[in-house]
mmCIF file of C-alpha atoms and ligand atoms in Angstrom:
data_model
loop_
_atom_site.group_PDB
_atom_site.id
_atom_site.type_symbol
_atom_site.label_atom_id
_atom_site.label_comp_id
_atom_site.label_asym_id
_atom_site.label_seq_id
_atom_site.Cartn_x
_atom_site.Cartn_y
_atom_site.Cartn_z
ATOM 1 C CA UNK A 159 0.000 0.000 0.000
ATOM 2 C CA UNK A 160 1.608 3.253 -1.434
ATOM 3 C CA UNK A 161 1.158 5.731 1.958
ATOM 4 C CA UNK A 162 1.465 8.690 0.314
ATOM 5 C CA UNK A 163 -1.639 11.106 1.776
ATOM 6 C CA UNK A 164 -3.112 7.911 2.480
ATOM 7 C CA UNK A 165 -6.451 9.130 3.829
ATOM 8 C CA UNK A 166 -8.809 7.304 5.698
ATOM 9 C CA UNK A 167 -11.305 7.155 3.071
ATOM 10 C CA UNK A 168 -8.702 5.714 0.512
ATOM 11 C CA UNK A 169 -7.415 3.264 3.416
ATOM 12 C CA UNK A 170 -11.514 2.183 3.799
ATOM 13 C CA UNK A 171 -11.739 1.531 0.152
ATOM 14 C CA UNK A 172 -8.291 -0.390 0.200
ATOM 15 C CA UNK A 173 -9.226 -2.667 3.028
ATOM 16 C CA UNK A 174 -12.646 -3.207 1.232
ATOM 17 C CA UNK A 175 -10.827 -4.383 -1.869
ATOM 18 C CA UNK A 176 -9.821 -7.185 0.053
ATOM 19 C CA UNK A 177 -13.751 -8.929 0.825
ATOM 20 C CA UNK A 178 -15.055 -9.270 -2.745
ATOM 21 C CA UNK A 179 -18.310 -9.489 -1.428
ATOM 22 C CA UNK A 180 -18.086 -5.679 0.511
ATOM 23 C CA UNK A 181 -21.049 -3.941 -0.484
ATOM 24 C CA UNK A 182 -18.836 -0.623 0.527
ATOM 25 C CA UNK A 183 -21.847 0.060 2.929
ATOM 26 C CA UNK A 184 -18.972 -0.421 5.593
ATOM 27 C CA UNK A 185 -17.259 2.280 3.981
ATOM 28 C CA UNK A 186 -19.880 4.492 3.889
ATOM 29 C CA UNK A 187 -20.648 3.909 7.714
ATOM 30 C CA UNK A 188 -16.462 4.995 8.755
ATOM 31 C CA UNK A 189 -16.752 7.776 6.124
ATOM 32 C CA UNK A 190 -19.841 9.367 7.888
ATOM 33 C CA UNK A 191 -18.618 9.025 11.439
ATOM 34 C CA UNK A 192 -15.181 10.774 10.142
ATOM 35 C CA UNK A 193 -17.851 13.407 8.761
ATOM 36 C CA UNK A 194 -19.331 13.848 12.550
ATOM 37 C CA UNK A 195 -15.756 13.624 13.447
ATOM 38 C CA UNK A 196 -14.624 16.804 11.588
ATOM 39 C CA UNK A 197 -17.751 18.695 12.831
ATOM 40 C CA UNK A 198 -16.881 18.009 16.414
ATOM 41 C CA UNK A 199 -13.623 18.418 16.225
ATOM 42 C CA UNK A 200 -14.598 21.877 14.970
ATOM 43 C CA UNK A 201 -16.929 22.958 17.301
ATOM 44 C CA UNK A 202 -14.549 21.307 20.363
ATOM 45 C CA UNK A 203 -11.744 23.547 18.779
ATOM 46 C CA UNK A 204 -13.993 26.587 18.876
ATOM 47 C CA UNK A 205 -15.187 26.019 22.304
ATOM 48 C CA UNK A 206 -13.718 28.659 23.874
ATOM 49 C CA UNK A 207 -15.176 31.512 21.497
ATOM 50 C CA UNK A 208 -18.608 30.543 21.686
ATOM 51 C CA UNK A 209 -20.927 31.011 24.228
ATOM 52 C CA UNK A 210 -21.492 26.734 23.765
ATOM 53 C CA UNK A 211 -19.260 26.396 27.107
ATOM 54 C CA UNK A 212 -21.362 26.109 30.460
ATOM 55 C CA UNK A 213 -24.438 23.525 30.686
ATOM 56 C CA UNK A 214 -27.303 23.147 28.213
ATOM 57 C CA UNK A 215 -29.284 22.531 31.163
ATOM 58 C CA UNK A 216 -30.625 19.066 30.542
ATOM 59 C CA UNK A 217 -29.435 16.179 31.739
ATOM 60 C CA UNK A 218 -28.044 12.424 30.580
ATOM 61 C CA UNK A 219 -29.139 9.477 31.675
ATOM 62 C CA UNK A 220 -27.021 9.336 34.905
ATOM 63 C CA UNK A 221 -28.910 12.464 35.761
ATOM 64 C CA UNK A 222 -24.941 14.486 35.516
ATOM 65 C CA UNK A 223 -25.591 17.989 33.574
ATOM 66 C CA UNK A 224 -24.796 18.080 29.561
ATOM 67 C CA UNK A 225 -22.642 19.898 28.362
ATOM 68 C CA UNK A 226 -23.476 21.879 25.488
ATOM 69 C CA UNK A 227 -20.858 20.016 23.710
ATOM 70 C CA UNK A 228 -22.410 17.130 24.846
ATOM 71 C CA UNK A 229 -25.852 17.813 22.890
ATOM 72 C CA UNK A 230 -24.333 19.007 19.751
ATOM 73 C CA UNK A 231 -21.613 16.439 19.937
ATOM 74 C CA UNK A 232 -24.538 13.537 19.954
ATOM 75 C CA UNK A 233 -26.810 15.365 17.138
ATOM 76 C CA UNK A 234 -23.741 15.441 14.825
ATOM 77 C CA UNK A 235 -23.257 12.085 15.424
ATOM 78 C CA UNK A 236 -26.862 10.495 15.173
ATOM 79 C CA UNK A 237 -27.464 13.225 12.016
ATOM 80 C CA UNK A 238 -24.334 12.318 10.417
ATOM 81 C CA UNK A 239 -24.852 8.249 10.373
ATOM 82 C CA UNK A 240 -28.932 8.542 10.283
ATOM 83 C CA UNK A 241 -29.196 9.110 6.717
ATOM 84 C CA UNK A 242 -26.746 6.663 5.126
ATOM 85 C CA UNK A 243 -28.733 3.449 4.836
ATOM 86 C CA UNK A 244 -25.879 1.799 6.770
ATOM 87 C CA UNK A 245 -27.386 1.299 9.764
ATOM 88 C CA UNK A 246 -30.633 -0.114 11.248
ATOM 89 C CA UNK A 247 -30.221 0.933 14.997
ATOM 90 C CA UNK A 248 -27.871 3.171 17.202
ATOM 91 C CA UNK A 249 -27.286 3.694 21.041
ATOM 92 C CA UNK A 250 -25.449 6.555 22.606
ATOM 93 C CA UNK A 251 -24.557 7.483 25.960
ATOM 94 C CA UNK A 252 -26.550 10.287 25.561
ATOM 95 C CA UNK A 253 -29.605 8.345 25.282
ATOM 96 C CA UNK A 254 -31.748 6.245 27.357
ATOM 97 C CA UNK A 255 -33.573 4.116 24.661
ATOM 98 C CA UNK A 256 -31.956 2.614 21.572
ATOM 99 C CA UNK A 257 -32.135 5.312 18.465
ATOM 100 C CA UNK A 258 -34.112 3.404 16.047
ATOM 101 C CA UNK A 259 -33.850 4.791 12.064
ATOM 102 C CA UNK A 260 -36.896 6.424 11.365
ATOM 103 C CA UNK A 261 -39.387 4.610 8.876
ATOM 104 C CA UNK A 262 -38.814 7.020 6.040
ATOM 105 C CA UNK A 263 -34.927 6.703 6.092
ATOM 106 C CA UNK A 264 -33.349 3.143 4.428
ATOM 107 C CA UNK A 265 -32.419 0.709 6.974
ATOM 108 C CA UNK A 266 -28.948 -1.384 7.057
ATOM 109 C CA UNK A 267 -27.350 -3.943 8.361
ATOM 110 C CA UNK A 268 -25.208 -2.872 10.701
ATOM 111 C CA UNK A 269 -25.365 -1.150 14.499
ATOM 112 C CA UNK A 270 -23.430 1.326 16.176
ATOM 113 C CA UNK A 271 -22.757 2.253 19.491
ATOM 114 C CA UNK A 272 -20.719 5.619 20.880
ATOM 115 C CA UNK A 273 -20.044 7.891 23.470
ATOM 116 C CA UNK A 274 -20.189 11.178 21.542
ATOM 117 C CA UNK A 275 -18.163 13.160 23.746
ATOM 118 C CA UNK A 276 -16.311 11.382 26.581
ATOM 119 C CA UNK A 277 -14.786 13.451 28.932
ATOM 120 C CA UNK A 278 -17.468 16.237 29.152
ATOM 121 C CA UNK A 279 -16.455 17.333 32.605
ATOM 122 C CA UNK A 280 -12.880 18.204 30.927
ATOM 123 C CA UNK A 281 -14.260 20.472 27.950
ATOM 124 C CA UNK A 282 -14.084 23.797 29.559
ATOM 125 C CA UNK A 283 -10.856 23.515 30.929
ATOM 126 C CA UNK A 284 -9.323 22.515 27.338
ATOM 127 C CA UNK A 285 -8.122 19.154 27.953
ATOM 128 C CA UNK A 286 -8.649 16.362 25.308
ATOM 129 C CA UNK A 287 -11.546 14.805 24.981
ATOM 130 C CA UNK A 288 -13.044 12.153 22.508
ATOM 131 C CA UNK A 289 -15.715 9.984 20.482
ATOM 132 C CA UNK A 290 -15.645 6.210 20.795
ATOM 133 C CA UNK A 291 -17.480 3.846 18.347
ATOM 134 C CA UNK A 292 -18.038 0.415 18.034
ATOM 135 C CA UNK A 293 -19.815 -1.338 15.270
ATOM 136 C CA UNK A 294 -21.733 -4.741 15.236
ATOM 137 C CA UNK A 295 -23.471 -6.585 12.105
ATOM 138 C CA UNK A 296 -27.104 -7.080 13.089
ATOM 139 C CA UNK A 297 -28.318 -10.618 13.626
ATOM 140 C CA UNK A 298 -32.420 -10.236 13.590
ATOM 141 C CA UNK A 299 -33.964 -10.516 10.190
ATOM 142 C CA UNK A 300 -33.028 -7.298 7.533
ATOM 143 C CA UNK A 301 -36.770 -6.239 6.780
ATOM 144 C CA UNK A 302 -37.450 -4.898 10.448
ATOM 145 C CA UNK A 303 -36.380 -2.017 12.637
ATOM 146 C CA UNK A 304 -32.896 -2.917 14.589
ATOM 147 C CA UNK A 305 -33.540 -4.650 18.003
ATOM 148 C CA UNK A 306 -32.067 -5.016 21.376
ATOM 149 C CA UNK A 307 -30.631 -8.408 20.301
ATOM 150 C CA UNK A 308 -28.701 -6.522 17.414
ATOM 151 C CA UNK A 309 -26.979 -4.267 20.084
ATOM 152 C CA UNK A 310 -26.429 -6.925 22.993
ATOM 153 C CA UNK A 311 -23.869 -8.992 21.465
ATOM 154 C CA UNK A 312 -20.771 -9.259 23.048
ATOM 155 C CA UNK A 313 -17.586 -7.032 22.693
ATOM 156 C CA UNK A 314 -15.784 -10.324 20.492
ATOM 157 C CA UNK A 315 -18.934 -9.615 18.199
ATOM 158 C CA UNK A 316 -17.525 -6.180 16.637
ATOM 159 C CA UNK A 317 -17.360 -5.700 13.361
ATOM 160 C CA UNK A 318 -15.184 -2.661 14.059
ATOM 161 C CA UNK A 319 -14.447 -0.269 16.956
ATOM 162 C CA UNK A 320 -12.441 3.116 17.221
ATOM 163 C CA UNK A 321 -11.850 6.536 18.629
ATOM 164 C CA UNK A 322 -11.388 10.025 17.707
ATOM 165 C CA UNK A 323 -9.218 12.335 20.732
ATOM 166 C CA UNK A 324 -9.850 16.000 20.245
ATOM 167 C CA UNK A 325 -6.327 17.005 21.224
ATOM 168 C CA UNK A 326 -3.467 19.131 20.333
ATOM 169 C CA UNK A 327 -4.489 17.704 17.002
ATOM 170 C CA UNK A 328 -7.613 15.394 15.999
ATOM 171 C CA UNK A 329 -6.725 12.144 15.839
ATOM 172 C CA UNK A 330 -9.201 8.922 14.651
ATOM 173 C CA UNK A 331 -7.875 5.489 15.488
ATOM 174 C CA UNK A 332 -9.465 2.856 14.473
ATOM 175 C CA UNK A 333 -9.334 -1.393 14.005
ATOM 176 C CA UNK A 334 -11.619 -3.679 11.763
ATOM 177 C CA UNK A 335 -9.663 -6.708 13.557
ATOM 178 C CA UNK A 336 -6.763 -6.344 11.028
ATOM 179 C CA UNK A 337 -4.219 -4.133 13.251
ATOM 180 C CA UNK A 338 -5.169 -0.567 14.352
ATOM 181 C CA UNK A 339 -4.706 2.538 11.892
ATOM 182 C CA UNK A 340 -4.155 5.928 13.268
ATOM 183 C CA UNK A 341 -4.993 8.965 10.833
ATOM 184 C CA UNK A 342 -4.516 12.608 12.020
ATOM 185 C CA UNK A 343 -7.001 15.360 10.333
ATOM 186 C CA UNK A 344 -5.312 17.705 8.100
ATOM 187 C CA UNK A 345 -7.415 20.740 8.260
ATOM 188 C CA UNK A 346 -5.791 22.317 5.244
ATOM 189 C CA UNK A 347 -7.859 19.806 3.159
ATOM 190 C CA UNK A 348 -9.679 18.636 5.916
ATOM 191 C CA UNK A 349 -9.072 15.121 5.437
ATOM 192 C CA UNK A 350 -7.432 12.203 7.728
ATOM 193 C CA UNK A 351 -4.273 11.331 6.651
ATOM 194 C CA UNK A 352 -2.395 7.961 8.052
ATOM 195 C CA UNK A 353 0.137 9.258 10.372
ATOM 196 C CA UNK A 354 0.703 6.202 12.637
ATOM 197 C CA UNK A 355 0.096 2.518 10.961
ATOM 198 C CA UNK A 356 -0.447 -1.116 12.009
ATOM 199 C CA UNK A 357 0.189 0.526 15.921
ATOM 200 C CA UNK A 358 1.297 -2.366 18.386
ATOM 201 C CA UNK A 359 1.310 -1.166 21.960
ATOM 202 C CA UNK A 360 4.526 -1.684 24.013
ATOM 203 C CA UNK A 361 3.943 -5.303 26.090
ATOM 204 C CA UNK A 362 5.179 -3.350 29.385
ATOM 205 C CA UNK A 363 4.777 0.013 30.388
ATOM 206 C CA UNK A 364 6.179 2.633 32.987
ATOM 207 C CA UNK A 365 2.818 4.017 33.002
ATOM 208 C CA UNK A 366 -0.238 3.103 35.431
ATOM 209 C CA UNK A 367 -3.794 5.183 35.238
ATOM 210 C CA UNK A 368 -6.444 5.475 38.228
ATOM 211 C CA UNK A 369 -7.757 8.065 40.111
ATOM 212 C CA UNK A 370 -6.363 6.884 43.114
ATOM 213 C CA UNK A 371 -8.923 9.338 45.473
ATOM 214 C CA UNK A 372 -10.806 6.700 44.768
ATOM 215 C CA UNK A 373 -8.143 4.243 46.919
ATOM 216 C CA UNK A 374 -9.461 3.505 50.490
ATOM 217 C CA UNK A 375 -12.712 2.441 48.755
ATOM 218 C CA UNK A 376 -10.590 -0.257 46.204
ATOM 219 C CA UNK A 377 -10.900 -4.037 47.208
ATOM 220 C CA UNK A 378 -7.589 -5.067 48.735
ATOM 221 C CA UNK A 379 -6.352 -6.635 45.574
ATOM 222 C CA UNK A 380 -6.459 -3.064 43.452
ATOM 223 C CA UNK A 381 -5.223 -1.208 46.842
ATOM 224 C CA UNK A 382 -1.847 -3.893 46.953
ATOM 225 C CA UNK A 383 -1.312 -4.049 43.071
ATOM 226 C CA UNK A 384 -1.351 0.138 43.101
ATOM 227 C CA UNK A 385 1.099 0.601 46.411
ATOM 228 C CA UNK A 386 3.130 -1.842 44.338
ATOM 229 C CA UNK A 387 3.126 -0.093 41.011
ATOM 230 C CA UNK A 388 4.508 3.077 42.478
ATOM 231 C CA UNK A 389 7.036 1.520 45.060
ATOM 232 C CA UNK A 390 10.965 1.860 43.743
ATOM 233 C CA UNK A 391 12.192 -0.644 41.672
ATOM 234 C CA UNK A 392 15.091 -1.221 44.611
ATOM 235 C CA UNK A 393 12.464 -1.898 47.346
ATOM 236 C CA UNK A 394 10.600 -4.689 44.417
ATOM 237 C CA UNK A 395 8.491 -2.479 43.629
ATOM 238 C CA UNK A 396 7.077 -2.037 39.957
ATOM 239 C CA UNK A 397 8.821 1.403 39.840
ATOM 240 C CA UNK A 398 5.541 3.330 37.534
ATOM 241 C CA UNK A 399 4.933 6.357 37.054
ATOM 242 C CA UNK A 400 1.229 7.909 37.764
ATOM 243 C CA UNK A 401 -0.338 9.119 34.629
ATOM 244 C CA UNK A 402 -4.071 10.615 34.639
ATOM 245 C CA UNK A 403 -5.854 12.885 32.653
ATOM 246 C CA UNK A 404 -9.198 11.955 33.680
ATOM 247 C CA UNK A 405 -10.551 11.645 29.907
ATOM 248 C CA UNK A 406 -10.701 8.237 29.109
ATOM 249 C CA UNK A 407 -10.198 8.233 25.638
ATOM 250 C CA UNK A 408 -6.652 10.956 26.416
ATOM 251 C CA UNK A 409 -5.036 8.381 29.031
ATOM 252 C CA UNK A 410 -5.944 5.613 26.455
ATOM 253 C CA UNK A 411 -4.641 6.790 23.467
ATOM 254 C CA UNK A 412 -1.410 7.677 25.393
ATOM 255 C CA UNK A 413 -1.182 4.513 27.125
ATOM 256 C CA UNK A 414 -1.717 2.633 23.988
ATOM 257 C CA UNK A 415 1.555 4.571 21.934
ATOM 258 C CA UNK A 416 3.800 4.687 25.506
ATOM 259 C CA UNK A 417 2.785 1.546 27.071
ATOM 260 C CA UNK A 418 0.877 1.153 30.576
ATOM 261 C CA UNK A 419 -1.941 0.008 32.213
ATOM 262 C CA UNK A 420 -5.148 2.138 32.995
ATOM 263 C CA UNK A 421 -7.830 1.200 35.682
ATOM 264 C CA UNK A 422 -11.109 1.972 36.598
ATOM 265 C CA UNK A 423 -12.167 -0.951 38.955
ATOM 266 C CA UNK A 424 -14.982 -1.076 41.016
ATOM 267 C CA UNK A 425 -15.345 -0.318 44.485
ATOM 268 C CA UNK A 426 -17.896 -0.736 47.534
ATOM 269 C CA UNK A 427 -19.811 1.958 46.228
ATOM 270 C CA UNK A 428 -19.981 1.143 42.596
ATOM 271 C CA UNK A 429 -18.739 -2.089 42.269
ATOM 272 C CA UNK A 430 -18.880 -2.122 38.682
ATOM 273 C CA UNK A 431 -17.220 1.264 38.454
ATOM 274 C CA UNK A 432 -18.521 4.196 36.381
ATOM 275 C CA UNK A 433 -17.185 3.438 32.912
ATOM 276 C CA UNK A 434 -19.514 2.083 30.201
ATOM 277 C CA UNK A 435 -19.580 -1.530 28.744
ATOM 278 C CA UNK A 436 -21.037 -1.218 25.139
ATOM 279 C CA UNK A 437 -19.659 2.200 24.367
ATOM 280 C CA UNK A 438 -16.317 2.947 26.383
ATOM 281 C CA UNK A 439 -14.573 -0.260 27.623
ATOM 282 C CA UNK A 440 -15.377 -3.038 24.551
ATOM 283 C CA UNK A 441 -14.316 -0.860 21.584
ATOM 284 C CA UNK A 442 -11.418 0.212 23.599
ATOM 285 C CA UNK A 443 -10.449 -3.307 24.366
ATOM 286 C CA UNK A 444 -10.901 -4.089 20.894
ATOM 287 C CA UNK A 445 -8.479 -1.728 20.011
ATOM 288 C CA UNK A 446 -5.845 -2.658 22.530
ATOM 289 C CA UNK A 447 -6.140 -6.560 21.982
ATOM 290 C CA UNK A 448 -5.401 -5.699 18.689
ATOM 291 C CA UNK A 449 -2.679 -3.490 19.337
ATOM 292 C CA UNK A 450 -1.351 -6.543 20.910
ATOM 293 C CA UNK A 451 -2.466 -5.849 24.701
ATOM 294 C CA UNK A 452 -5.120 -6.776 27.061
ATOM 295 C CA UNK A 453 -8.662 -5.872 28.524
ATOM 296 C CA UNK A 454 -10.326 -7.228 31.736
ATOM 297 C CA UNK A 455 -12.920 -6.298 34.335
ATOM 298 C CA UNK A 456 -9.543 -7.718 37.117
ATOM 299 C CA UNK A 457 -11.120 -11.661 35.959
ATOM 300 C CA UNK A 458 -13.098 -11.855 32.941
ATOM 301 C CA UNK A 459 -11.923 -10.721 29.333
ATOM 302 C CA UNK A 460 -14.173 -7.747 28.638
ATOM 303 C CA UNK A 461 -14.913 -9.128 24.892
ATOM 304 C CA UNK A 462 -16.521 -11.871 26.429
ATOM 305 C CA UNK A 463 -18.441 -10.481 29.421
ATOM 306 C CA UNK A 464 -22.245 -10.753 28.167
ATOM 307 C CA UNK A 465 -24.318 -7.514 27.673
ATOM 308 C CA UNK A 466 -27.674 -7.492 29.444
ATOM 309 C CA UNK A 467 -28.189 -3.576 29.465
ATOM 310 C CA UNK A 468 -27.824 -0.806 27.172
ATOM 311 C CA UNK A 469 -25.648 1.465 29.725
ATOM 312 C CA UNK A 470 -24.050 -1.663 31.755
ATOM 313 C CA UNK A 471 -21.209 -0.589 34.123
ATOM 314 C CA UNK A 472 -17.943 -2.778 33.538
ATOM 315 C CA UNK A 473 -14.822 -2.411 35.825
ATOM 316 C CA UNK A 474 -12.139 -1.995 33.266
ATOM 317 C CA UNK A 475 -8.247 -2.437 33.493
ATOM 318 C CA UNK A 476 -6.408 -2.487 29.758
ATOM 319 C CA UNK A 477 -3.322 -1.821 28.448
ATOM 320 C CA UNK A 478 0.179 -3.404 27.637
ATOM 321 C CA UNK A 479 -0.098 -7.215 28.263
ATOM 322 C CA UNK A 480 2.223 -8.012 30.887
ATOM 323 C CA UNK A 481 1.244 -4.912 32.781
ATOM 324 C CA UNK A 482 -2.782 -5.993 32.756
ATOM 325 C CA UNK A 483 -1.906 -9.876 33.388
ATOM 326 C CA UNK A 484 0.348 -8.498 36.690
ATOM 327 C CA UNK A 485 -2.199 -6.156 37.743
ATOM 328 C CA UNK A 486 -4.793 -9.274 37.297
ATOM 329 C CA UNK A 487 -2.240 -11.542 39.844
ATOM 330 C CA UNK A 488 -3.076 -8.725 42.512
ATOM 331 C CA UNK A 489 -6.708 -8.892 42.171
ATOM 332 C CA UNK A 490 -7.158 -12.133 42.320
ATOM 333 C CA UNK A 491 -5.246 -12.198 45.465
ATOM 334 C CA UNK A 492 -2.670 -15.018 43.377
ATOM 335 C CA UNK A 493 -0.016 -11.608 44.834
ATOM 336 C CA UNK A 494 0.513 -9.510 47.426
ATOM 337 C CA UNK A 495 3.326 -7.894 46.767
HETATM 338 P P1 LIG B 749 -13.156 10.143 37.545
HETATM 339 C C1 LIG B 749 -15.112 11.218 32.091
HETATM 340 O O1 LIG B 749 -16.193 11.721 32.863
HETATM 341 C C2 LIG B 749 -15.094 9.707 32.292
HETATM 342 O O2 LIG B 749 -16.281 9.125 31.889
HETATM 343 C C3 LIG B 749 -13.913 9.122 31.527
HETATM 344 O O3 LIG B 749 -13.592 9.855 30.400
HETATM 345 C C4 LIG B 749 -12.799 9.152 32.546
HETATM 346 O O4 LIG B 749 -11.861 8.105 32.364
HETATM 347 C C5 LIG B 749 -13.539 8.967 33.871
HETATM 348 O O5 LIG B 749 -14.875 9.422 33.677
HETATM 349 C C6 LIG B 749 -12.918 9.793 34.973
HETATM 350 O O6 LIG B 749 -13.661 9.522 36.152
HETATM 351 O O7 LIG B 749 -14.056 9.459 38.568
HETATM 352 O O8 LIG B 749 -11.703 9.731 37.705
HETATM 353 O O9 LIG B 749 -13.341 11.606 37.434
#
């Protein structure tokens, strides 16, 4: 493959060349979330010169205020992929129900999940922030509307998954389960252009990622595996450094190019933490297993852990392999030090 301004749309119709029996509908589906992409990417980058900073006043479905960001963030997206015949349902984090295509629009075969702006609480304070999508092939019959079933299929089910970080440049990542692409957006011609191919993720890191205020309410075997992390390499420790942005998708994509391990586990409060199953942790672990690391909930493989709800809480440690399989010895109490 010639990389010369190898754009994301070329790379789509490349990697379609490759299943004679592509319809390009898959193409079509990337090529209008990089659309919605672009469109938040501009609005994030104009954030500060609008009077779209502060809360729209309504709020999500975990009852925390939306950002204006949030609302346009999740229109773009849900306008941008409503129209193109790709899909035949969508869910969103900013939504209760599943988004069903309306009646007068042409259905496809394919759903998609996303958090349209992850991060929110980080927006007016102009630290990166970011989209993540995951894409499954429906399995109830083509003629009808899309159906729970089509979106409760488990994470090893995707079809494709990716991100998009709103950052000191916009950046889409993304894996169809043959390696993960990264392309940057050029906004001279306001395309993505490949900047980082086939990225493999470092199998050990010097980087671990929790919000460690969190700590005293941690079950023991997150509390040991942490003091361990950060004790000195000369007292057999793990030597880490602490690394957190508090944007999922920023302390992801930087774990995934340095190397490191990122946790949100559960605790007595929440024991299935905060993040989000079908929308933040599976296409994320997609990603990463690609990549060549590792995704758990401290036991189970998060591909395989069953989806019973649309907005079903997940504890979620990923990252570089050996760094996620040691962190897993400590919470399963196989290590104590
Ligand atoms: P905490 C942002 O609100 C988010 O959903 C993720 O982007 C981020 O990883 C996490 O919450 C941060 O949560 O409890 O550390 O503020």
């Amino acid at each position: 493959m010639n990389s010369f301004m190898m754009t994301l749309n070329r790379h789509l119709v490349e990697q379609e060349r490759l299943y004679p029996q592509a319809t390009g509908a898959f193409t079509s589906l990337l090529s209008d979330i990089a659309l919605a992409a672009k469109v938040i990417s501009h609005q994030v980058n104009k954030a500060g010169l609008l009077d779209i900073l502060g809360l729209a006043g309504s709020r999500n479905v975990f009852g925390e205020e939306q950002q204006k960001l949030d609302v346009f963030a999740n229109e773009a997206m849900i306008r941008s992929l409503r129209f193109g015949g790709t899909l035949c349902a969508m869910v969103s984090e900013e939504d209760e129900e599943l988004i069903p295509i309306p009646d007068e629009f042409p259905r496809g075969k394919y759903v998609c999940c996303f958090d349209p702006l992850d991060g929110s609480s980080n927006i007016d304070v102009n630290v990166s922030i970011g989209t993540i999508f995951s894409i499954y092939r429906r399995i109830t019959p083509e003629d009808a509307p899309g159906k729970l079933e089509d979106i409760l299929q488990p994470g090893y089910s995707q079809l494709c998954a990716g991100y998009v970080v709103y950052g000191s440049s916009t950046m889409l990542v993304y894996t169809t389960g043959a390696g993960v692409h990264g392309f940057t957006l050029d906004p001279t011609y306001g395309s993505f252009v490949l900047s980082h191919p086939k990225i493999k993720t470092p199998s050990k890191g010097k980087i671990y990622s929790a919000n460690e205020s969190n700590y005293d309410d941690w079950e023991p075997g997150v509390q040991n595996y942490i003091r361990w992390a950060k004790k000195s390499t000369s007292a057999n420790g793990g030597g880490m450094n602490s690394r957190y942005i508090g944007s999922l998708v920023a302390d992801f994509h930087r774990n995934l190019l340095k190397g490191g391990v990122f946790l949100y586990p559960g605790d007595h409060t929440n024991p299935q933490g905060k993040l989000r199953l079908l929308y933040e942790a599976n296409p994320l672990a997609f990603i990463v297993e690609q990549a060549g690391g590792k995704a758990t909930d401290g036991r189970r493989r998060i591909l395989d852990i069953p989806p019973d709800n649309l907005h079903q809480h997940t504890p979620l440690i990923l990252g570089s392999k050996d760094d996620v399989e040691t962190a897993m010895e400590f919470i399963q109490g196989k290590r104590k030090s």
